[in-house]
mmCIF file with all atom_site columns, C-alpha atoms in Angstrom:
data_model
loop_
_atom_site.group_PDB
_atom_site.id
_atom_site.type_symbol
_atom_site.label_atom_id
_atom_site.label_alt_id
_atom_site.label_comp_id
_atom_site.label_asym_id
_atom_site.label_entity_id
_atom_site.label_seq_id
_atom_site.pdbx_PDB_ins_code
_atom_site.Cartn_x
_atom_site.Cartn_y
_atom_site.Cartn_z
_atom_site.occupancy
_atom_site.B_iso_or_equiv
_atom_site.pdbx_formal_charge
_atom_site.auth_seq_id
_atom_site.auth_comp_id
_atom_site.auth_asym_id
_atom_site.auth_atom_id
_atom_site.pdbx_PDB_model_num
ATOM 1   C CA . UNK F 1 1   ? 63.033 -50.069 10.000 1.00 79.00 ? 1   UNK F CA 1
ATOM 2   C CA . UNK F 1 2   ? 63.966 -48.761 13.447 1.00 80.00 ? 2   UNK F CA 1
ATOM 3   C CA . UNK F 1 3   ? 63.590 -45.168 12.273 1.00 83.00 ? 3   UNK F CA 1
ATOM 4   C CA . UNK F 1 4   ? 60.127 -45.884 10.863 1.00 86.00 ? 4   UNK F CA 1
ATOM 5   C CA . UNK F 1 5   ? 59.079 -47.653 14.042 1.00 83.00 ? 5   UNK F CA 1
ATOM 6   C CA . UNK F 1 6   ? 60.359 -44.766 16.123 1.00 83.00 ? 6   UNK F CA 1
ATOM 7   C CA . UNK F 1 7   ? 58.554 -42.226 13.913 1.00 85.00 ? 7   UNK F CA 1
ATOM 8   C CA . UNK F 1 8   ? 55.228 -44.070 14.282 1.00 86.00 ? 8   UNK F CA 1
ATOM 9   C CA . UNK F 1 9   ? 55.630 -44.521 18.027 1.00 84.00 ? 9   UNK F CA 1
ATOM 10  C CA . UNK F 1 10  ? 56.505 -40.847 18.480 1.00 82.00 ? 10  UNK F CA 1
ATOM 11  C CA . UNK F 1 11  ? 53.497 -39.776 16.423 1.00 84.00 ? 11  UNK F CA 1
ATOM 12  C CA . UNK F 1 12  ? 51.182 -41.995 18.459 1.00 83.00 ? 12  UNK F CA 1
ATOM 13  C CA . UNK F 1 13  ? 52.669 -41.267 21.880 1.00 78.00 ? 13  UNK F CA 1
ATOM 14  C CA . UNK F 1 14  ? 53.018 -37.528 21.484 1.00 71.00 ? 14  UNK F CA 1
ATOM 15  C CA . UNK F 1 15  ? 55.887 -35.172 22.132 1.00 58.00 ? 15  UNK F CA 1
ATOM 16  C CA . UNK F 1 16  ? 56.303 -36.083 25.797 1.00 56.00 ? 16  UNK F CA 1
ATOM 17  C CA . UNK F 1 17  ? 58.140 -39.302 24.844 1.00 59.00 ? 17  UNK F CA 1
ATOM 18  C CA . UNK F 1 18  ? 60.172 -37.955 21.955 1.00 56.00 ? 18  UNK F CA 1
ATOM 19  C CA . UNK F 1 19  ? 63.198 -36.947 24.002 1.00 55.00 ? 19  UNK F CA 1
ATOM 20  C CA . UNK F 1 20  ? 62.904 -39.318 26.934 1.00 58.00 ? 20  UNK F CA 1
ATOM 21  C CA . UNK F 1 21  ? 66.240 -40.541 28.294 1.00 60.00 ? 21  UNK F CA 1
ATOM 22  C CA . UNK F 1 22  ? 65.158 -44.157 28.599 1.00 65.00 ? 22  UNK F CA 1
ATOM 23  C CA . UNK F 1 23  ? 63.703 -44.418 25.078 1.00 69.00 ? 23  UNK F CA 1
ATOM 24  C CA . UNK F 1 24  ? 64.335 -47.750 23.349 1.00 77.00 ? 24  UNK F CA 1
ATOM 25  C CA . UNK F 1 25  ? 63.026 -49.896 20.542 1.00 78.00 ? 25  UNK F CA 1
ATOM 26  C CA . UNK F 1 26  ? 61.068 -51.836 23.175 1.00 83.00 ? 26  UNK F CA 1
ATOM 27  C CA . UNK F 1 27  ? 59.323 -48.597 24.148 1.00 83.00 ? 27  UNK F CA 1
ATOM 28  C CA . UNK F 1 28  ? 58.410 -48.061 20.485 1.00 86.00 ? 28  UNK F CA 1
ATOM 29  C CA . UNK F 1 29  ? 57.012 -51.582 20.232 1.00 89.00 ? 29  UNK F CA 1
ATOM 30  C CA . UNK F 1 30  ? 55.029 -51.177 23.453 1.00 89.00 ? 30  UNK F CA 1
ATOM 31  C CA . UNK F 1 31  ? 53.486 -47.920 22.221 1.00 89.00 ? 31  UNK F CA 1
ATOM 32  C CA . UNK F 1 32  ? 52.460 -49.486 18.900 1.00 90.00 ? 32  UNK F CA 1
ATOM 33  C CA . UNK F 1 33  ? 51.105 -52.605 20.607 1.00 90.00 ? 33  UNK F CA 1
ATOM 34  C CA . UNK F 1 34  ? 49.092 -50.435 22.995 1.00 89.00 ? 34  UNK F CA 1
ATOM 35  C CA . UNK F 1 35  ? 47.687 -48.378 20.112 1.00 90.00 ? 35  UNK F CA 1
ATOM 36  C CA . UNK F 1 36  ? 46.578 -51.432 18.151 1.00 90.00 ? 36  UNK F CA 1
ATOM 37  C CA . UNK F 1 37  ? 45.160 -53.062 21.267 1.00 89.00 ? 37  UNK F CA 1
ATOM 38  C CA . UNK F 1 38  ? 43.170 -50.090 22.554 1.00 88.00 ? 38  UNK F CA 1
ATOM 39  C CA . UNK F 1 39  ? 42.666 -47.416 19.912 1.00 90.00 ? 39  UNK F CA 1
ATOM 40  C CA . UNK F 1 40  ? 43.147 -48.614 16.334 1.00 93.00 ? 40  UNK F CA 1
ATOM 41  C CA . UNK F 1 41  ? 39.775 -50.261 15.802 1.00 94.00 ? 41  UNK F CA 1
ATOM 42  C CA . UNK F 1 42  ? 37.756 -47.317 17.115 1.00 92.00 ? 42  UNK F CA 1
ATOM 43  C CA . UNK F 1 43  ? 39.803 -44.936 14.949 1.00 92.00 ? 43  UNK F CA 1
ATOM 44  C CA . UNK F 1 44  ? 39.243 -47.255 12.003 1.00 95.00 ? 44  UNK F CA 1
ATOM 45  C CA . UNK F 1 45  ? 35.459 -47.333 12.573 1.00 93.00 ? 45  UNK F CA 1
ATOM 46  C CA . UNK F 1 46  ? 35.379 -43.541 12.669 1.00 93.00 ? 46  UNK F CA 1
ATOM 47  C CA . UNK F 1 47  ? 37.441 -43.256 9.500  1.00 94.00 ? 47  UNK F CA 1
ATOM 48  C CA . UNK F 1 48  ? 35.367 -45.751 7.527  1.00 92.00 ? 48  UNK F CA 1
ATOM 49  C CA . UNK F 1 49  ? 32.023 -44.544 8.883  1.00 88.00 ? 49  UNK F CA 1
ATOM 50  C CA . UNK F 1 50  ? 31.080 -47.821 10.521 1.00 82.00 ? 50  UNK F CA 1
ATOM 51  C CA . UNK F 1 51  ? 31.913 -49.920 7.451  1.00 92.00 ? 51  UNK F CA 1
ATOM 52  C CA . UNK F 1 52  ? 35.309 -51.305 8.487  1.00 94.00 ? 52  UNK F CA 1
ATOM 53  C CA . UNK F 1 53  ? 37.637 -53.044 6.069  1.00 95.00 ? 53  UNK F CA 1
ATOM 54  C CA . UNK F 1 54  ? 39.552 -54.460 9.048  1.00 96.00 ? 54  UNK F CA 1
ATOM 55  C CA . UNK F 1 55  ? 37.465 -56.882 11.068 1.00 96.00 ? 55  UNK F CA 1
ATOM 56  C CA . UNK F 1 56  ? 38.248 -57.553 14.717 1.00 95.00 ? 56  UNK F CA 1
ATOM 57  C CA . UNK F 1 57  ? 37.783 -61.068 16.049 1.00 96.00 ? 57  UNK F CA 1
ATOM 58  C CA . UNK F 1 58  ? 37.455 -60.622 19.808 1.00 95.00 ? 58  UNK F CA 1
ATOM 59  C CA . UNK F 1 59  ? 36.697 -62.878 22.760 1.00 94.00 ? 59  UNK F CA 1
ATOM 60  C CA . UNK F 1 60  ? 35.647 -59.865 24.832 1.00 88.00 ? 60  UNK F CA 1
ATOM 61  C CA . UNK F 1 61  ? 37.521 -57.999 27.529 1.00 84.00 ? 61  UNK F CA 1
ATOM 62  C CA . UNK F 1 62  ? 37.872 -60.965 29.864 1.00 81.00 ? 62  UNK F CA 1
ATOM 63  C CA . UNK F 1 63  ? 39.018 -63.336 27.119 1.00 77.00 ? 63  UNK F CA 1
ATOM 64  C CA . UNK F 1 64  ? 41.921 -61.259 25.967 1.00 86.00 ? 64  UNK F CA 1
ATOM 65  C CA . UNK F 1 65  ? 41.983 -62.641 22.429 1.00 94.00 ? 65  UNK F CA 1
ATOM 66  C CA . UNK F 1 66  ? 41.918 -60.259 19.477 1.00 94.00 ? 66  UNK F CA 1
ATOM 67  C CA . UNK F 1 67  ? 42.790 -60.762 15.827 1.00 95.00 ? 67  UNK F CA 1
ATOM 68  C CA . UNK F 1 68  ? 42.547 -58.163 13.058 1.00 95.00 ? 68  UNK F CA 1
ATOM 69  C CA . UNK F 1 69  ? 41.624 -59.425 9.606  1.00 96.00 ? 69  UNK F CA 1
ATOM 70  C CA . UNK F 1 70  ? 41.753 -57.361 6.435  1.00 96.00 ? 70  UNK F CA 1
ATOM 71  C CA . UNK F 1 71  ? 38.456 -57.870 4.612  1.00 96.00 ? 71  UNK F CA 1
ATOM 72  C CA . UNK F 1 72  ? 40.061 -58.016 1.164  1.00 96.00 ? 72  UNK F CA 1
ATOM 73  C CA . UNK F 1 73  ? 42.375 -60.845 2.292  1.00 97.00 ? 73  UNK F CA 1
ATOM 74  C CA . UNK F 1 74  ? 39.581 -62.876 3.893  1.00 97.00 ? 74  UNK F CA 1
ATOM 75  C CA . UNK F 1 75  ? 39.159 -66.403 2.537  1.00 96.00 ? 75  UNK F CA 1
ATOM 76  C CA . UNK F 1 76  ? 36.987 -69.357 3.463  1.00 95.00 ? 76  UNK F CA 1
ATOM 77  C CA . UNK F 1 77  ? 39.905 -70.672 5.551  1.00 97.00 ? 77  UNK F CA 1
ATOM 78  C CA . UNK F 1 78  ? 40.489 -67.508 7.600  1.00 97.00 ? 78  UNK F CA 1
ATOM 79  C CA . UNK F 1 79  ? 38.446 -68.455 10.679 1.00 96.00 ? 79  UNK F CA 1
ATOM 80  C CA . UNK F 1 80  ? 40.031 -71.916 10.720 1.00 97.00 ? 80  UNK F CA 1
ATOM 81  C CA . UNK F 1 81  ? 43.517 -70.384 10.476 1.00 97.00 ? 81  UNK F CA 1
ATOM 82  C CA . UNK F 1 82  ? 42.753 -67.982 13.322 1.00 97.00 ? 82  UNK F CA 1
ATOM 83  C CA . UNK F 1 83  ? 41.533 -70.893 15.431 1.00 97.00 ? 83  UNK F CA 1
ATOM 84  C CA . UNK F 1 84  ? 44.531 -73.146 14.781 1.00 97.00 ? 84  UNK F CA 1
ATOM 85  C CA . UNK F 1 85  ? 47.456 -70.705 14.479 1.00 98.00 ? 85  UNK F CA 1
ATOM 86  C CA . UNK F 1 86  ? 46.530 -68.034 17.010 1.00 97.00 ? 86  UNK F CA 1
ATOM 87  C CA . UNK F 1 87  ? 43.668 -69.005 19.291 1.00 97.00 ? 87  UNK F CA 1
ATOM 88  C CA . UNK F 1 88  ? 44.750 -72.539 20.271 1.00 98.00 ? 88  UNK F CA 1
ATOM 89  C CA . UNK F 1 89  ? 48.377 -71.566 21.054 1.00 98.00 ? 89  UNK F CA 1
ATOM 90  C CA . UNK F 1 90  ? 47.121 -68.768 23.325 1.00 97.00 ? 90  UNK F CA 1
ATOM 91  C CA . UNK F 1 91  ? 44.766 -71.168 25.064 1.00 97.00 ? 91  UNK F CA 1
ATOM 92  C CA . UNK F 1 92  ? 47.562 -73.741 25.509 1.00 97.00 ? 92  UNK F CA 1
ATOM 93  C CA . UNK F 1 93  ? 49.923 -71.080 26.862 1.00 97.00 ? 93  UNK F CA 1
ATOM 94  C CA . UNK F 1 94  ? 47.350 -69.998 29.451 1.00 97.00 ? 94  UNK F CA 1
ATOM 95  C CA . UNK F 1 95  ? 46.779 -73.613 30.527 1.00 97.00 ? 95  UNK F CA 1
ATOM 96  C CA . UNK F 1 96  ? 50.534 -74.099 30.984 1.00 98.00 ? 96  UNK F CA 1
ATOM 97  C CA . UNK F 1 97  ? 50.760 -70.833 32.901 1.00 96.00 ? 97  UNK F CA 1
ATOM 98  C CA . UNK F 1 98  ? 47.874 -71.943 35.119 1.00 96.00 ? 98  UNK F CA 1
ATOM 99  C CA . UNK F 1 99  ? 49.721 -75.178 35.960 1.00 96.00 ? 99  UNK F CA 1
ATOM 100 C CA . UNK F 1 100 ? 52.995 -73.345 36.642 1.00 95.00 ? 100 UNK F CA 1
ATOM 101 C CA . UNK F 1 101 ? 51.349 -70.867 38.997 1.00 93.00 ? 101 UNK F CA 1
ATOM 102 C CA . UNK F 1 102 ? 49.450 -73.653 40.781 1.00 92.00 ? 102 UNK F CA 1
ATOM 103 C CA . UNK F 1 103 ? 52.688 -75.555 41.371 1.00 91.00 ? 103 UNK F CA 1
ATOM 104 C CA . UNK F 1 104 ? 54.430 -72.412 42.617 1.00 87.00 ? 104 UNK F CA 1
ATOM 105 C CA . UNK F 1 105 ? 51.596 -71.685 45.034 1.00 85.00 ? 105 UNK F CA 1
ATOM 106 C CA . UNK F 1 106 ? 51.619 -75.265 46.317 1.00 84.00 ? 106 UNK F CA 1
ATOM 107 C CA . UNK F 1 107 ? 55.375 -75.166 46.930 1.00 81.00 ? 107 UNK F CA 1
ATOM 108 C CA . UNK F 1 108 ? 55.072 -71.775 48.685 1.00 77.00 ? 108 UNK F CA 1
ATOM 109 C CA . UNK F 1 109 ? 52.230 -73.041 50.886 1.00 74.00 ? 109 UNK F CA 1
ATOM 110 C CA . UNK F 1 110 ? 53.903 -76.253 51.908 1.00 71.00 ? 110 UNK F CA 1
ATOM 111 C CA . UNK F 1 111 ? 57.136 -74.539 52.820 1.00 70.00 ? 111 UNK F CA 1
ATOM 112 C CA . UNK F 1 112 ? 55.221 -71.776 54.636 1.00 62.00 ? 112 UNK F CA 1
ATOM 113 C CA . UNK F 1 113 ? 57.193 -69.205 52.713 1.00 63.00 ? 113 UNK F CA 1
ATOM 114 C CA . UNK F 1 114 ? 56.120 -65.763 51.575 1.00 74.00 ? 114 UNK F CA 1
ATOM 115 C CA . UNK F 1 115 ? 52.339 -65.329 52.044 1.00 79.00 ? 115 UNK F CA 1
ATOM 116 C CA . UNK F 1 116 ? 52.392 -62.237 49.828 1.00 81.00 ? 116 UNK F CA 1
ATOM 117 C CA . UNK F 1 117 ? 53.621 -64.331 46.883 1.00 81.00 ? 117 UNK F CA 1
ATOM 118 C CA . UNK F 1 118 ? 50.919 -66.913 47.580 1.00 82.00 ? 118 UNK F CA 1
ATOM 119 C CA . UNK F 1 119 ? 48.230 -64.220 47.505 1.00 87.00 ? 119 UNK F CA 1
ATOM 120 C CA . UNK F 1 120 ? 49.622 -62.748 44.270 1.00 89.00 ? 120 UNK F CA 1
ATOM 121 C CA . UNK F 1 121 ? 49.703 -66.210 42.719 1.00 88.00 ? 121 UNK F CA 1
ATOM 122 C CA . UNK F 1 122 ? 46.113 -66.907 43.736 1.00 92.00 ? 122 UNK F CA 1
ATOM 123 C CA . UNK F 1 123 ? 45.052 -63.601 42.204 1.00 94.00 ? 123 UNK F CA 1
ATOM 124 C CA . UNK F 1 124 ? 46.820 -64.524 38.946 1.00 94.00 ? 124 UNK F CA 1
ATOM 125 C CA . UNK F 1 125 ? 45.129 -67.934 39.052 1.00 95.00 ? 125 UNK F CA 1
ATOM 126 C CA . UNK F 1 126 ? 41.679 -66.339 39.327 1.00 95.00 ? 126 UNK F CA 1
ATOM 127 C CA . UNK F 1 127 ? 42.446 -63.998 36.412 1.00 95.00 ? 127 UNK F CA 1
ATOM 128 C CA . UNK F 1 128 ? 43.698 -66.810 34.184 1.00 95.00 ? 128 UNK F CA 1
ATOM 129 C CA . UNK F 1 129 ? 40.733 -69.046 35.056 1.00 95.00 ? 129 UNK F CA 1
ATOM 130 C CA . UNK F 1 130 ? 38.345 -66.214 34.191 1.00 94.00 ? 130 UNK F CA 1
ATOM 131 C CA . UNK F 1 131 ? 40.172 -65.626 30.922 1.00 95.00 ? 131 UNK F CA 1
ATOM 132 C CA . UNK F 1 132 ? 40.167 -69.343 30.060 1.00 95.00 ? 132 UNK F CA 1
ATOM 133 C CA . UNK F 1 133 ? 36.424 -69.566 30.744 1.00 94.00 ? 133 UNK F CA 1
ATOM 134 C CA . UNK F 1 134 ? 35.805 -66.686 28.322 1.00 94.00 ? 134 UNK F CA 1
ATOM 135 C CA . UNK F 1 135 ? 38.104 -68.300 25.757 1.00 96.00 ? 135 UNK F CA 1
ATOM 136 C CA . UNK F 1 136 ? 36.299 -71.649 26.079 1.00 95.00 ? 136 UNK F CA 1
ATOM 137 C CA . UNK F 1 137 ? 32.998 -69.907 25.373 1.00 94.00 ? 137 UNK F CA 1
ATOM 138 C CA . UNK F 1 138 ? 34.488 -68.077 22.378 1.00 95.00 ? 138 UNK F CA 1
ATOM 139 C CA . UNK F 1 139 ? 36.089 -71.286 21.110 1.00 96.00 ? 139 UNK F CA 1
ATOM 140 C CA . UNK F 1 140 ? 32.648 -72.807 20.596 1.00 94.00 ? 140 UNK F CA 1
ATOM 141 C CA . UNK F 1 141 ? 31.821 -69.903 18.240 1.00 93.00 ? 141 UNK F CA 1
ATOM 142 C CA . UNK F 1 142 ? 35.122 -70.184 16.389 1.00 95.00 ? 142 UNK F CA 1
ATOM 143 C CA . UNK F 1 143 ? 34.821 -73.950 15.952 1.00 96.00 ? 143 UNK F CA 1
ATOM 144 C CA . UNK F 1 144 ? 31.218 -73.756 14.763 1.00 94.00 ? 144 UNK F CA 1
ATOM 145 C CA . UNK F 1 145 ? 32.110 -71.240 12.068 1.00 94.00 ? 145 UNK F CA 1
ATOM 146 C CA . UNK F 1 146 ? 35.554 -72.629 11.180 1.00 95.00 ? 146 UNK F CA 1
ATOM 147 C CA . UNK F 1 147 ? 34.011 -75.878 9.930  1.00 95.00 ? 147 UNK F CA 1
ATOM 148 C CA . UNK F 1 148 ? 31.582 -73.908 7.744  1.00 94.00 ? 148 UNK F CA 1
ATOM 149 C CA . UNK F 1 149 ? 34.382 -72.501 5.526  1.00 95.00 ? 149 UNK F CA 1
ATOM 150 C CA . UNK F 1 150 ? 32.299 -69.434 4.731  1.00 95.00 ? 150 UNK F CA 1
ATOM 151 C CA . UNK F 1 151 ? 33.459 -67.392 1.755  1.00 95.00 ? 151 UNK F CA 1
ATOM 152 C CA . UNK F 1 152 ? 32.535 -63.801 1.006  1.00 96.00 ? 152 UNK F CA 1
ATOM 153 C CA . UNK F 1 153 ? 31.847 -61.779 -2.120 1.00 96.00 ? 153 UNK F CA 1
ATOM 154 C CA . UNK F 1 154 ? 33.363 -58.306 -1.897 1.00 95.00 ? 154 UNK F CA 1
ATOM 155 C CA . UNK F 1 155 ? 30.646 -56.971 -4.207 1.00 96.00 ? 155 UNK F CA 1
ATOM 156 C CA . UNK F 1 156 ? 28.035 -57.702 -1.501 1.00 95.00 ? 156 UNK F CA 1
ATOM 157 C CA . UNK F 1 157 ? 29.449 -54.952 0.710  1.00 94.00 ? 157 UNK F CA 1
ATOM 158 C CA . UNK F 1 158 ? 30.911 -54.742 4.192  1.00 94.00 ? 158 UNK F CA 1
ATOM 159 C CA . UNK F 1 159 ? 27.713 -55.017 6.246  1.00 93.00 ? 159 UNK F CA 1
ATOM 160 C CA . UNK F 1 160 ? 26.433 -58.088 4.386  1.00 96.00 ? 160 UNK F CA 1
ATOM 161 C CA . UNK F 1 161 ? 29.773 -59.926 4.542  1.00 96.00 ? 161 UNK F CA 1
ATOM 162 C CA . UNK F 1 162 ? 30.315 -58.943 8.180  1.00 95.00 ? 162 UNK F CA 1
ATOM 163 C CA . UNK F 1 163 ? 27.056 -60.659 9.090  1.00 95.00 ? 163 UNK F CA 1
ATOM 164 C CA . UNK F 1 164 ? 27.624 -63.549 6.690  1.00 95.00 ? 164 UNK F CA 1
ATOM 165 C CA . UNK F 1 165 ? 30.867 -64.775 8.262  1.00 95.00 ? 165 UNK F CA 1
ATOM 166 C CA . UNK F 1 166 ? 29.166 -64.861 11.667 1.00 95.00 ? 166 UNK F CA 1
ATOM 167 C CA . UNK F 1 167 ? 26.175 -66.931 10.531 1.00 93.00 ? 167 UNK F CA 1
ATOM 168 C CA . UNK F 1 168 ? 26.234 -70.698 10.053 1.00 91.00 ? 168 UNK F CA 1
ATOM 169 C CA . UNK F 1 169 ? 24.225 -72.763 7.569  1.00 90.00 ? 169 UNK F CA 1
ATOM 170 C CA . UNK F 1 170 ? 21.358 -73.070 10.092 1.00 92.00 ? 170 UNK F CA 1
ATOM 171 C CA . UNK F 1 171 ? 21.126 -69.246 10.174 1.00 92.00 ? 171 UNK F CA 1
ATOM 172 C CA . UNK F 1 172 ? 22.429 -69.104 13.756 1.00 91.00 ? 172 UNK F CA 1
ATOM 173 C CA . UNK F 1 173 ? 24.417 -65.906 14.269 1.00 92.00 ? 173 UNK F CA 1
ATOM 174 C CA . UNK F 1 174 ? 27.453 -65.942 16.570 1.00 92.00 ? 174 UNK F CA 1
ATOM 175 C CA . UNK F 1 175 ? 29.149 -62.876 18.050 1.00 91.00 ? 175 UNK F CA 1
ATOM 176 C CA . UNK F 1 176 ? 32.533 -63.608 16.571 1.00 91.00 ? 176 UNK F CA 1
ATOM 177 C CA . UNK F 1 177 ? 33.477 -60.070 15.549 1.00 93.00 ? 177 UNK F CA 1
ATOM 178 C CA . UNK F 1 178 ? 33.278 -56.770 17.397 1.00 91.00 ? 178 UNK F CA 1
ATOM 179 C CA . UNK F 1 179 ? 30.098 -54.965 16.420 1.00 88.00 ? 179 UNK F CA 1
ATOM 180 C CA . UNK F 1 180 ? 30.306 -51.763 14.457 1.00 83.00 ? 180 UNK F CA 1
#
């Protein structure tokens, strides 16, 4: 497993990392995570000529939520599963983080300690609040479509199904997936 992971990371990162002294399995994981986060979907769109078999649920750049779904494994429960198993835990984590940072800032301010740490904390607070606002907006889309339990027919094709899972019974279309 480690050898396979290292092979993939080396292929994606290029030769400059192959013989690095500080190479570790964490470096391999970071390279793969970075590839899937930034480059995989665009490569996939190019390969499949804008008819992707992997669909990317995304809350946008500010939201920071992404989930890849393989079209052939999609079921009527998929959006609901994404909402409950992946989206909600991320949202809860960010809320907890927001509270922790707020408490840290308050303790730093009242003790008149390091102003630099206070400023860094306030910057993190603004970023998390912005991200949570984007996630709240995206959550309304996810919830609206999760209760629909929309199923797809693979014989209808990628473009039809891609649009279908983003449209509710009232024919309102939500931007749930990244456009291709």
